[in-house]
Amino acid sequence: MKLLRRYLLESPLFLPLVAVAGAVVGGWWWSVAGGAVLLALVCRVWRIALCALLCAAVAGLHTRLLEEKSAAFCERAEQQEIVELCGTVERELRRGCVLGTGWNGVRVVVRGETPWKPGDVVRVRAQWKTPAPAGVPGVFDSAAWMRGQGIAASLDLMEGEKLGKPLSLRTVQHWGLRIREQLAARLMPAGTESDAARQVLCALVLGDKSGAEEETMEGFRNGGCLHAFAVSGLHVGLVSGIFWLLLRLLRVRPVVIRPLVLVSVGVYVLMTGAAVPAIRAYVMLAVLLLGFMLQRRVSLLNTWSFAALLILLAAPSQLYNAGFLLSFGVYAALCIALKLLLAESAWFGPDDYIPVSLRTPWEMRWSNFELGVRGAVIVSLSAWLVSVPITLYFFHTVNSSSFLTNIAITPLLPVVMFCGLLHLCVAGVPWVGVATGWAAQKSAALLLAVVSWFGGLPYAYLPAQEPAPLHSVLVQGTNFGGSFTMLGNHGLLIDCGNEATAGLKTVPSLFHAGYTPAALLVTSPLVSAGGGAAVVQRMWPGVPVIQAHELPPEGCVFETQAGRFTIMPAPAELSRRNAASHHPLVLWESPAGRVLYVGDAAYSAFSSLPEMAADAAILGQHPTQAIQGGDVQAGCTILLPGVNAESTGTRCIPVGENETLQLNVSGLKSSAP
C-alpha cells in the first residue's frame, strides 16, 4: 500500500485521468471512475480523490450536455430537413468545412463549395443528410469519424453568407496555415507538384498533405509509416531537438534556449494545424521545459496525464478518436520501452561490468552503436505492439512490416527534417538554397524508397478479416445511382467508377472484404465510367481490363479460381446512341451455382440469349428497354441502385445507394420464391 501511495503521489493526475475516461464513456464505465476515486481514498491521498471526483463530474456533465444538444439538433434538423444556423468555420475539408456554434455548442459538417476560411463567421442554409454507412468494415466510416470529432450532423449546403472575421483562435490558426502554404512553396516550387520526394518533404516537415498523391500516401500506408504524414510527437520532438542543437552550436546558454524552443515549437504546432497529437507533444514539452526552468522534478506519467486531461475536459469526444488513442498509447509504450532499455543488459559489445572510464575509444563507439540498435528495436517493437490493437479496431488492418520499417527510417527522419527546416531558412540565399534544396529532396527520396521497399514486401499490409469465399458476390452502391459488382473472389469485377470512386469506395471495399479481382470489365465506353481502372491496377498489378465496346461479336470466355465467366456483348443491331446499349451480359458458372449479371443491358440483348435458369440475377435498368424481374428465371433477383423494378416469383434484394450486399452463391439455390 505504501508503494502504491508513493506512485500516486508521484503522478497525482493519473487517477483523475482514469476517472475522466470512465465518465466520458458512461454506462458501466462509471464504475471505473468510481474505482479510481475509491482507490485514492483507500491510499489516503485525499486531494487526489477530490480532484478525480471533480474531474469526473465535469467530464460527465460536459459529455451529457454535448450529447443532449447534438441529439436535439439532429432531431430538429431531421424533421425540418432544411436548417439555418450561424457559426464559426473551424476547419476546412476537401469539399466543405466544419462549422462550430460556440463553446458547448454543436459542431456540424457542411458539404459543398465553401469559400470560407477558419475563423470566418457565417450563416448557412443547408439540408439534412444522413451519414453514409460503411458497407465493409475498414472502409472510411463517416459516422465514426464524426463521433470522434464531436460532430453532430452532416449538412448539404444550399446557400450561405459570410458575416465577418473577428479575431479569435481560429483566425490565428488560419494565419498559421497561410504561412505554411508560403513555406510549402519553398519546398515544392511551381512545376514540381508531381515530384513524390517533394510531396513527402512537405508532408513530413510541415504536415501539409494537400499536395501528396494517393500513390505516395499508399507507399507509407503499406509500410506502416503513415504517421509521418501527420504532425505528431515525432515531429515536435525532432523540431525541438534540431532547434536546441542549432542554438547550442551558436553557443546560446541553456537558460535562454528553453524559452526560445518553447515559443518556436509553439509557433510550429500552430502553423501546422494544431492537431491533437501535436498539442499533446507540445503540452508535454512545455511542462518539461517549465520544470527545468523552475527547477522542479518532472514525472513523465504525470505530464502524460496532464496533457490527456486538458484535451478530454475540453473535447470529450477525442476519446473516440484514433489519433488521440494512438498518440497517447504509443507515447506510453515509448516510456515503458525506455525503462526496459535502461534495465536491459547489452546484447553485444563491451561487457556492462567494464567501467566506462576503462573503455577504449573503439569500445565506447561500439557501445554507443549497440545502445542505438537496442533502443531502436525495443522502442519500435513497443510502439508496434500498442498500435496493432488500435489500428485493428479503427481501421481493420494489420501492418506486419511497420516494426521493421520504423527501425529502418529512424536514422533517416532526423536528416530529412533537418534538411527541410534548413532549406526553409536559407531557400532565398543564392547557391546555398540550391544546395540545401538538393539535400532535402534527395534525403526525402531515400526515405520514400526505403518505405516503399518495406511496404512492397509480401503480406506487409493486410485486412483484419479473412479473405472472402471464392463463390460469393459483393454489390456496393456508390454515388448518384452508380455501383460496382464483384463476382467471386479471384473473379470478375464489373465496373469500378471514376478515379475518385475507385480510390474511395471500390478498392478499399474489395481490399477490406478480402477480394482479389482476376479481371475488370468496364461496361460503358464513357471515359468517366472506367477512369478508376488505373487505381485498380495499381492495387492489383497485372489485372486485365476488358472494355465492353471492344468485345468481339462472339464474346469471350475465361476461367479463374472462382469459376467460368462468359461475357456476351450487346447485339450489333442495337443502337449505340446510348452508352447503356454497349452493356454486355455476364454468366458466371461455379460449383456453387449460376449467376447472371444483366446490369443495365437492354431487353433486346437479354432476349437474344437462349433460355437459361440461374440461381441469382443481378438487374439494373436500361433507360428505354428495361428488363423486369419476371423476365428472368432466377431464384433470387438483386436490384442495383436506382432500380425500381418489381420481381415476380423470385426473392428480390434491392441494393440502395451507399449500401453493400455480400452473399454466398450456394445460399441462393435454396431461395424461397
XYZ file of C-alpha atoms in Angstrom:
673
model
C 0.000 0.000 0.000
C 2.823 2.399 0.791
C 4.439 1.691 -2.578
C 1.153 2.344 -4.398
C 0.624 5.534 -2.418
C 4.103 6.717 -3.384
C 3.408 6.117 -7.073
C 0.114 8.017 -6.815
C 1.838 10.943 -5.133
C 4.498 10.996 -7.882
C 1.779 11.078 -10.589
C -1.258 12.678 -8.922
C -3.103 13.297 -12.208
C -3.201 9.681 -13.369
C -6.266 8.666 -11.304
C -8.218 11.812 -12.347
C -7.478 10.848 -15.959
C -8.839 7.334 -15.392
C -11.935 8.824 -13.763
C -12.468 11.215 -16.689
C -12.169 8.380 -19.226
C -14.809 6.363 -17.354
C -17.122 9.364 -17.107
C -16.827 10.191 -20.815
C -17.742 6.667 -21.920
C -20.553 6.433 -19.351
C -22.635 3.353 -18.672
C -20.909 0.744 -16.565
C -17.649 2.601 -17.160
C -18.776 4.944 -14.395
C -17.658 2.144 -12.083
C -14.111 2.703 -13.384
C -14.361 6.355 -12.401
C -15.732 5.356 -9.004
C -12.947 2.809 -8.599
C -10.323 5.495 -9.258
C -11.828 7.719 -6.547
C -12.130 4.783 -4.160
C -8.515 3.765 -4.745
C -7.369 7.287 -3.920
C -9.424 7.200 -0.715
C -8.035 3.810 0.303
C -4.487 5.085 -0.225
C -5.392 8.171 1.843
C -4.499 10.687 -0.837
C -7.492 12.949 -0.214
C -6.568 15.696 -2.654
C -6.171 13.225 -5.497
C -9.551 11.680 -4.610
C -11.216 15.106 -4.632
C -9.512 16.026 -7.925
C -10.619 12.739 -9.524
C -14.183 13.263 -8.332
C -14.358 16.845 -9.643
C -12.773 15.962 -12.990
C -15.144 13.015 -13.478
C -18.148 15.200 -12.651
C -17.054 17.953 -15.057
C -16.288 15.477 -17.851
C -19.541 13.586 -17.324
C -21.676 16.733 -17.320
C -19.853 18.128 -20.336
C -20.312 14.885 -22.264
C -24.013 14.557 -21.418
C -24.635 18.224 -22.293
C -22.997 17.852 -25.699
C -24.892 14.629 -26.384
C -28.237 16.197 -25.482
C -27.605 19.245 -27.635
C -26.465 17.100 -30.552
C -29.493 14.802 -30.239
C -31.870 17.776 -30.076
C -30.254 19.398 -33.121
C -30.347 16.167 -35.144
C -33.996 15.558 -34.255
C -34.980 19.087 -35.253
C -32.903 19.001 -38.450
C -34.304 15.620 -39.496
C -37.870 16.837 -39.022
C -37.357 20.151 -40.810
C -34.889 18.736 -43.396
C -33.659 22.306 -44.025
C -31.907 24.150 -41.195
C -30.426 27.600 -40.760
C -27.617 28.294 -38.344
C -24.759 30.661 -37.652
C -21.323 29.539 -36.602
C -17.575 29.852 -36.976
C -15.600 27.881 -39.517
C -13.244 25.681 -37.509
C -11.652 23.594 -40.221
C -11.538 23.292 -43.996
C -12.305 19.971 -45.640
C -11.654 18.788 -49.172
C -15.198 19.732 -50.098
C -16.818 21.633 -47.280
C -15.941 22.730 -43.768
C -16.553 22.036 -40.084
C -18.820 24.635 -38.502
C -18.955 25.238 -34.747
C -21.709 27.135 -32.957
C -19.664 28.161 -29.933
C -18.423 26.737 -26.649
C -20.579 23.777 -25.615
C -22.484 24.135 -28.880
C -22.947 21.652 -31.693
C -20.453 21.092 -34.480
C -21.627 20.163 -37.972
C -20.072 19.300 -41.310
C -21.263 21.475 -44.182
C -20.686 19.774 -47.552
C -20.431 21.830 -50.700
C -18.390 24.588 -52.295
C -17.491 26.649 -49.232
C -15.064 29.510 -49.955
C -14.708 30.345 -46.259
C -11.578 30.061 -44.158
C -11.088 29.136 -40.474
C -12.236 31.975 -38.274
C -14.985 33.213 -40.628
C -18.383 33.710 -39.015
C -21.014 32.538 -41.500
C -24.730 31.960 -41.784
C -25.753 28.897 -43.768
C -28.938 27.336 -45.019
C -28.422 23.628 -45.510
C -30.248 20.348 -45.956
C -30.089 17.440 -43.525
C -28.065 14.490 -44.802
C -27.870 11.042 -43.258
C -24.225 9.909 -42.980
C -23.397 7.167 -45.466
C -22.757 3.856 -43.674
C -19.517 1.970 -44.163
C -20.617 -1.076 -46.135
C -17.466 -3.032 -45.349
C -15.632 -2.797 -42.002
C -12.428 -0.862 -42.500
C -13.708 1.465 -45.226
C -13.919 5.098 -44.172
C -16.868 5.386 -41.797
C -18.140 8.963 -41.811
C -20.395 8.349 -38.807
C -17.479 7.046 -36.703
C -15.269 9.903 -37.858
C -17.942 12.439 -36.906
C -18.280 10.882 -33.466
C -14.547 11.086 -32.860
C -14.556 14.748 -33.886
C -17.614 15.622 -31.802
C -19.653 16.454 -34.910
C -23.412 16.175 -34.573
C -24.618 16.079 -38.179
C -23.741 16.355 -41.844
C -25.465 19.027 -43.948
C -25.542 19.768 -47.672
C -25.025 23.476 -48.306
C -27.813 25.290 -50.124
C -26.740 28.881 -49.577
C -24.562 30.800 -47.168
C -23.011 34.164 -46.473
C -20.003 35.439 -44.575
C -20.861 37.704 -41.651
C -17.354 38.698 -40.567
C -13.997 37.544 -39.300
C -13.384 38.570 -35.688
C -10.043 37.968 -34.031
C -10.113 34.519 -32.465
C -8.012 31.393 -32.019
C -9.380 30.055 -35.318
C -8.264 33.228 -37.078
C -4.772 32.864 -35.678
C -4.818 29.244 -36.787
C -5.780 30.370 -40.290
C -2.870 32.795 -40.349
C -0.594 29.937 -39.373
C -1.932 27.811 -42.215
C -1.355 30.681 -44.634
C 2.258 30.859 -43.504
C 2.513 27.106 -44.004
C 1.285 27.471 -47.590
C 4.006 30.034 -48.289
C 6.670 27.832 -46.727
C 5.388 24.805 -48.650
C 6.001 26.748 -51.867
C 9.705 26.777 -50.958
C 9.783 23.019 -50.578
C 7.595 22.424 -53.633
C 8.048 25.221 -56.197
C 5.571 25.613 -59.023
C 6.002 22.876 -61.613
C 7.314 20.270 -59.167
C 3.946 19.185 -57.740
C 4.288 15.712 -59.293
C 7.626 15.040 -57.578
C 6.908 12.382 -54.951
C 10.002 13.321 -52.920
C 8.820 16.916 -52.575
C 5.369 15.682 -51.581
C 6.970 13.660 -48.789
C 9.065 16.659 -47.789
C 6.044 18.954 -47.442
C 4.065 16.355 -45.517
C 6.902 15.396 -43.176
C 8.289 18.857 -42.405
C 5.096 20.939 -42.473
C 2.310 18.376 -42.158
C 0.894 19.576 -45.497
C -0.686 16.541 -47.196
C -2.751 18.553 -49.695
C -0.207 18.012 -52.470
C 0.504 14.355 -51.714
C -0.783 11.995 -54.385
C -2.590 8.811 -53.426
C 0.233 6.661 -54.766
C 2.727 8.415 -52.467
C 0.499 8.032 -49.423
C -0.157 4.406 -50.352
C 3.539 3.607 -50.019
C 3.628 4.995 -46.479
C 0.329 3.304 -45.640
C 1.559 -0.090 -46.782
C 4.817 0.410 -44.921
C 3.020 1.333 -41.708
C 4.544 4.829 -41.585
C 1.549 6.990 -42.429
C 2.002 8.680 -39.035
C 4.930 10.538 -40.598
C 2.405 12.435 -42.744
C 0.657 13.939 -39.706
C 2.416 16.342 -37.354
C 2.660 14.471 -34.066
C 5.016 13.886 -31.179
C 7.638 12.628 -33.631
C 7.719 15.963 -35.467
C 7.545 18.085 -32.322
C 10.380 16.106 -30.757
C 12.569 16.346 -33.869
C 11.904 20.068 -34.352
C 12.627 20.894 -30.722
C 15.803 18.767 -30.823
C 17.005 20.434 -34.039
C 16.309 23.921 -32.662
C 18.124 23.042 -29.454
C 21.136 21.684 -31.349
C 21.372 24.735 -33.618
C 21.173 27.151 -30.695
C 23.809 25.197 -28.798
C 26.086 25.345 -31.857
C 25.604 29.116 -31.744
C 26.796 28.974 -28.109
C 23.473 30.134 -26.672
C 23.100 29.353 -22.981
C 20.503 26.691 -21.985
C 18.674 29.191 -19.779
C 17.944 31.197 -22.943
C 17.407 28.191 -25.206
C 14.487 26.791 -23.204
C 12.059 29.731 -23.665
C 13.174 30.150 -27.275
C 12.449 26.496 -28.035
C 9.119 26.727 -26.197
C 7.985 29.691 -28.295
C 9.363 28.474 -31.629
C 7.870 24.982 -31.294
C 4.536 26.540 -30.263
C 4.543 28.586 -33.471
C 5.417 25.442 -35.428
C 2.499 23.496 -33.896
C 0.070 26.346 -34.610
C 1.401 26.727 -38.147
C 0.925 23.037 -38.942
C -2.731 22.943 -37.916
C -2.567 22.237 -34.155
C -3.636 18.580 -34.418
C -4.338 16.663 -31.201
C -1.099 14.591 -31.305
C 0.917 17.779 -31.827
C -0.888 19.519 -28.946
C -0.180 16.533 -26.703
C 3.516 16.619 -27.544
C 3.732 20.392 -27.123
C 1.989 20.362 -23.729
C 4.395 17.707 -22.501
C 7.369 19.611 -23.904
C 6.154 22.803 -22.245
C 5.765 21.074 -18.874
C 9.225 19.545 -19.214
C 10.896 22.861 -20.100
C 8.993 24.777 -17.423
C 10.052 22.155 -14.902
C 13.687 22.725 -15.815
C 13.273 26.488 -15.691
C 11.581 26.336 -12.299
C 13.986 23.647 -11.107
C 11.234 21.138 -10.397
C 11.267 17.394 -10.924
C 9.012 16.263 -13.772
C 7.158 12.940 -13.861
C 6.569 11.590 -17.352
C 3.392 9.761 -16.299
C 2.028 12.874 -14.612
C 2.870 15.031 -17.629
C 1.216 12.491 -19.930
C -1.906 12.511 -17.722
C -1.970 16.321 -17.626
C -1.929 16.588 -21.439
C -4.701 13.995 -21.780
C -6.823 15.736 -19.127
C -6.558 19.083 -20.885
C -7.753 17.595 -24.163
C -10.544 15.398 -22.759
C -12.008 18.074 -20.488
C -12.187 20.463 -23.446
C -13.286 17.893 -26.060
C -14.553 14.610 -24.520
C -15.251 13.106 -27.953
C -11.500 12.844 -28.567
C -11.565 9.649 -26.514
C -13.194 8.003 -29.570
C -10.591 9.435 -31.949
C -7.976 7.062 -33.323
C -5.371 9.831 -33.460
C -5.828 10.609 -29.765
C -5.552 6.971 -28.707
C -2.579 6.258 -30.962
C -0.740 9.355 -29.795
C -1.165 8.733 -26.088
C -0.937 4.955 -26.340
C 2.276 4.954 -28.341
C 3.836 7.546 -26.045
C 3.035 5.385 -23.013
C 4.635 2.447 -24.820
C 7.736 4.511 -25.518
C 8.093 5.430 -21.856
C 7.840 1.773 -20.866
C 10.323 0.868 -23.604
C 12.838 3.394 -22.319
C 12.637 1.866 -18.841
C 13.170 -1.576 -20.336
C 16.068 -0.219 -22.362
C 17.830 1.091 -19.267
C 17.235 -2.169 -17.385
C 18.250 -4.430 -20.289
C 21.849 -5.585 -20.451
C 23.898 -5.112 -23.609
C 23.113 -7.515 -26.447
C 26.613 -7.324 -27.876
C 29.731 -5.207 -27.459
C 31.724 -4.474 -24.310
C 30.691 -6.105 -21.054
C 28.373 -3.944 -18.923
C 30.591 -4.517 -15.885
C 33.561 -2.778 -17.513
C 33.547 0.835 -16.213
C 33.151 3.497 -18.856
C 36.402 5.112 -17.751
C 38.312 1.935 -18.608
C 36.884 1.504 -22.113
C 38.918 2.304 -25.184
C 37.606 4.815 -27.759
C 36.695 1.931 -30.065
C 34.774 0.196 -27.253
C 32.937 3.441 -26.484
C 31.846 3.805 -30.113
C 30.819 0.156 -30.267
C 28.873 0.505 -27.012
C 27.015 3.567 -28.313
C 26.188 1.726 -31.525
C 24.834 -1.233 -29.532
C 22.741 1.089 -27.388
C 21.272 2.717 -30.508
C 20.397 -0.633 -32.075
C 18.906 -1.937 -28.843
C 16.909 1.254 -28.352
C 15.558 1.250 -31.923
C 14.425 -2.374 -31.647
C 12.844 -2.094 -28.195
C 11.142 1.246 -28.863
C 9.820 0.235 -32.307
C 8.572 -3.102 -31.023
C 6.782 -1.475 -28.064
C 5.125 1.147 -30.268
C 4.057 -1.529 -32.777
C 2.537 -3.769 -30.093
C 0.419 -0.890 -28.776
C -0.631 0.397 -32.192
C -1.735 -3.009 -33.531
C -4.951 -3.348 -31.456
C -5.874 0.300 -32.083
C -5.429 0.006 -35.857
C -7.308 -3.286 -35.806
C -10.279 -1.680 -34.055
C -10.445 1.555 -36.043
C -9.008 0.669 -39.450
C -9.355 -3.134 -39.588
C -5.835 -3.508 -40.944
C -2.546 -5.037 -39.856
C 0.869 -3.629 -40.805
C 3.137 -6.609 -40.356
C 6.216 -4.782 -41.637
C 5.797 -1.472 -39.788
C 8.019 -2.701 -36.952
C 10.926 -3.178 -39.371
C 10.096 -0.055 -41.375
C 10.220 2.204 -38.331
C 13.611 0.784 -37.353
C 14.944 1.402 -40.865
C 13.716 5.006 -41.107
C 14.757 6.016 -37.580
C 18.120 7.436 -38.726
C 16.577 8.968 -41.866
C 13.788 11.033 -40.293
C 16.079 13.482 -38.431
C 18.113 14.001 -41.604
C 15.027 14.785 -43.705
C 13.629 17.112 -41.037
C 16.950 18.912 -40.594
C 17.498 19.375 -44.339
C 13.906 20.513 -44.830
C 13.960 23.047 -41.992
C 17.373 24.322 -43.073
C 16.123 24.806 -46.625
C 13.116 26.762 -45.343
C 15.502 29.163 -43.606
C 18.026 29.680 -46.438
C 15.974 28.964 -49.569
C 16.403 32.540 -50.796
C 20.197 32.600 -50.423
C 21.973 32.090 -53.787
C 23.877 28.811 -54.143
C 23.202 27.852 -50.543
C 19.474 27.493 -51.160
C 20.135 25.275 -54.171
C 22.422 23.014 -52.136
C 20.013 22.672 -49.200
C 17.097 22.068 -51.572
C 19.032 19.300 -53.319
C 19.943 17.707 -49.986
C 16.350 17.901 -48.735
C 14.957 16.388 -51.918
C 17.495 13.540 -52.051
C 17.005 12.642 -48.378
C 13.219 12.610 -48.852
C 13.608 10.430 -51.969
C 15.753 7.989 -49.995
C 13.148 7.884 -47.219
C 10.400 7.227 -49.771
C 12.430 4.442 -51.392
C 13.039 2.708 -48.058
C 9.387 2.943 -47.015
C 8.169 1.755 -50.428
C 10.522 -1.228 -50.320
C 9.251 -2.369 -46.940
C 5.657 -1.641 -47.969
C 6.120 -3.840 -51.041
C 7.083 -6.897 -49.006
C 4.609 -9.801 -49.167
C 1.822 -9.506 -46.590
C 3.085 -6.101 -45.433
C -0.412 -4.579 -45.332
C -3.308 -6.927 -44.650
C -7.033 -6.602 -43.921
C -8.064 -7.726 -40.464
C -10.689 -10.189 -41.664
C -10.308 -13.432 -43.581
C -10.476 -13.458 -47.403
C -13.953 -13.649 -48.862
C -15.197 -17.068 -50.054
C -14.432 -17.972 -53.647
C -18.098 -18.282 -54.586
C -19.525 -15.058 -53.159
C -20.949 -11.864 -54.612
C -20.295 -8.310 -53.448
C -22.505 -5.477 -54.701
C -21.973 -1.934 -53.455
C -23.802 1.215 -54.375
C -21.684 4.310 -54.861
C -22.851 7.857 -55.506
C -25.539 9.094 -57.898
C -27.017 5.660 -58.547
C -23.732 4.010 -59.562
C -22.458 0.679 -58.303
C -19.811 -1.979 -58.744
C -20.175 -5.761 -58.577
C -17.595 -8.397 -57.676
C -18.469 -11.884 -58.932
C -16.435 -14.303 -56.841
C -13.120 -13.930 -55.086
C -10.385 -14.074 -57.740
C -13.235 -13.478 -60.145
C -14.643 -10.676 -62.296
C -15.007 -7.071 -61.128
C -17.720 -5.284 -63.099
C -17.289 -1.503 -63.213
C -15.162 0.443 -60.753
C -16.299 4.032 -61.316
C -14.154 7.062 -61.939
C -10.814 7.696 -60.277
C -12.325 9.201 -57.129
C -14.922 6.443 -56.718
C -12.337 3.710 -57.245
C -9.960 5.250 -54.722
C -12.528 5.985 -52.020
C -15.047 3.166 -52.483
C -14.176 0.326 -54.852
C -10.582 -0.524 -53.963
C -10.955 -0.073 -50.155
C -14.144 -2.169 -50.128
C -12.565 -5.011 -52.093
C -9.395 -4.881 -50.002
C -11.137 -4.946 -46.621
C -13.706 -7.539 -47.723
C -10.843 -9.767 -48.875
C -11.469 -9.832 -52.637
C -8.813 -10.034 -55.348
C -10.107 -9.341 -58.872
C -8.786 -11.512 -61.684
C -10.216 -9.229 -64.385
C -12.044 -5.912 -64.677
C -14.991 -5.370 -67.007
C -15.870 -1.782 -67.940
C -19.421 -1.761 -69.287
C -19.620 1.821 -70.546
C -17.444 3.463 -73.235
C -17.533 6.759 -71.341
C -14.109 7.772 -70.030
C -15.529 8.695 -66.618
C -17.069 5.232 -66.190
C -13.727 3.438 -66.375
C -11.420 6.127 -65.055
C -10.697 4.093 -61.945
C -9.139 1.187 -63.877
C -5.664 2.613 -63.231
C -6.408 2.760 -59.497
C -7.461 -0.900 -59.526
C -4.361 -1.910 -61.484
C -2.142 -0.004 -59.076
C -3.560 -2.010 -56.192
C -3.536 -5.311 -58.106
C -0.859 -5.044 -60.820
C -1.472 -7.096 -63.919
C -5.270 -7.191 -63.718
C -6.547 -7.206 -67.335
C -9.166 -4.612 -68.289
C -11.968 -5.678 -70.656
C -13.823 -2.869 -72.440
C -17.416 -3.795 -73.334
C -17.418 -1.786 -76.568
C -14.277 -3.639 -77.745
C -15.656 -7.158 -77.244
C -15.726 -9.399 -80.343
C -19.196 -10.408 -81.633
C -18.830 -13.901 -80.206
C -17.892 -12.540 -76.773
C -15.199 -14.043 -74.586
C -14.887 -16.882 -72.083
C -12.274 -17.313 -69.380
C -11.852 -19.297 -66.192
C -10.418 -18.343 -62.814
C -10.319 -19.931 -59.370
C -13.867 -18.677 -58.853
C -15.322 -20.437 -61.903
C -16.158 -19.918 -65.565
C -17.142 -16.468 -66.883
C -18.915 -15.922 -70.188
C -19.183 -12.294 -71.335
C -21.787 -11.810 -74.084
C -21.732 -8.458 -75.938
C -24.797 -6.485 -76.916
C -26.258 -7.279 -80.372
C -24.697 -5.348 -83.231
C -28.106 -4.135 -84.462
C -28.775 -2.372 -81.139
C -28.468 1.402 -81.413
C -25.233 2.722 -79.890
C -26.554 6.214 -79.277
C -26.974 5.430 -75.601
C -23.971 4.326 -73.557
C -26.066 1.631 -71.862
C -26.584 -0.049 -75.230
C -22.972 -1.302 -75.075
C -23.699 -3.104 -71.833
C -22.864 -6.825 -72.072
C -24.300 -9.717 -70.098
C -22.180 -11.967 -67.908
C -22.865 -15.554 -66.916
C -20.833 -16.851 -64.010
C -20.847 -20.615 -63.541
C -19.267 -22.202 -60.496
C -19.752 -25.371 -58.430
C -21.785 -23.266 -56.003
C -24.323 -22.076 -58.610
C -25.021 -19.848 -61.610
C -25.249 -16.053 -61.509
C -26.477 -13.997 -64.452
C -25.340 -10.379 -64.425
C -27.670 -8.301 -66.607
C -26.930 -4.846 -65.234
C -28.123 -2.043 -67.499
C -28.318 -4.229 -70.607
C -31.250 -3.727 -72.930
C -34.156 -6.184 -73.172
C -33.289 -6.940 -76.805
C -29.809 -8.052 -75.693
C -31.292 -10.261 -72.993
C -33.926 -11.772 -75.290
C -31.234 -12.827 -77.792
C -29.857 -15.293 -75.229
C -31.058 -18.888 -75.085
C -33.363 -19.669 -72.185
C -31.410 -20.322 -69.035
C -32.164 -20.613 -65.358
C -29.879 -19.048 -62.772
C -29.674 -19.117 -59.020
C -29.403 -15.331 -58.983
C -29.790 -12.483 -61.455
C -28.366 -9.004 -60.961
C -30.519 -6.402 -62.679
C -30.060 -2.761 -63.491
C -32.336 -0.636 -65.645
C -31.855 0.312 -69.279
C -33.248 3.806 -69.909
C -35.540 2.668 -72.752
C -35.617 -1.163 -72.754
C -35.700 -2.087 -69.091
C -35.811 -5.755 -68.035
C -38.333 -6.715 -65.393
C -37.637 -9.228 -62.685
C -40.290 -11.572 -64.043
C -38.434 -11.844 -67.341
C -35.570 -13.690 -65.687
C -35.711 -17.284 -64.477
C -33.819 -16.952 -61.221
C -34.376 -17.956 -57.645
C -33.178 -14.563 -56.435
C -33.101 -11.129 -58.068
C -30.674 -8.453 -56.927
C -31.637 -4.935 -57.963
C -28.806 -2.448 -58.408
C -29.135 1.119 -57.020
C -31.680 3.268 -58.780
C -33.803 0.301 -59.915
C -37.477 0.199 -59.021
C -38.426 -2.922 -60.987
C -40.664 -5.414 -59.213
C -39.699 -9.058 -59.152
C -42.380 -11.717 -59.564
C -41.915 -15.288 -58.447
C -38.452 -14.671 -57.024
C -36.900 -13.279 -53.915
C -35.935 -9.647 -54.541
C -32.977 -7.980 -52.807
C -32.727 -4.236 -53.571
C -29.380 -2.529 -53.036
C -29.671 1.165 -52.239
C -27.167 3.919 -52.826
C -24.184 3.652 -50.436
C -25.397 0.207 -49.353
C -23.472 -3.050 -49.584
C -24.655 -6.589 -50.202
C -22.441 -9.628 -49.758
C -23.763 -13.178 -50.038
C -22.663 -16.682 -50.916
C -23.879 -18.138 -54.188
C -24.505 -21.523 -52.595
C -27.070 -19.926 -50.298
C -29.124 -18.646 -53.239
C -30.065 -22.103 -54.516
C -32.496 -22.600 -51.687
C -34.015 -19.134 -52.002
C -37.734 -19.318 -51.448
C -39.840 -17.904 -54.298
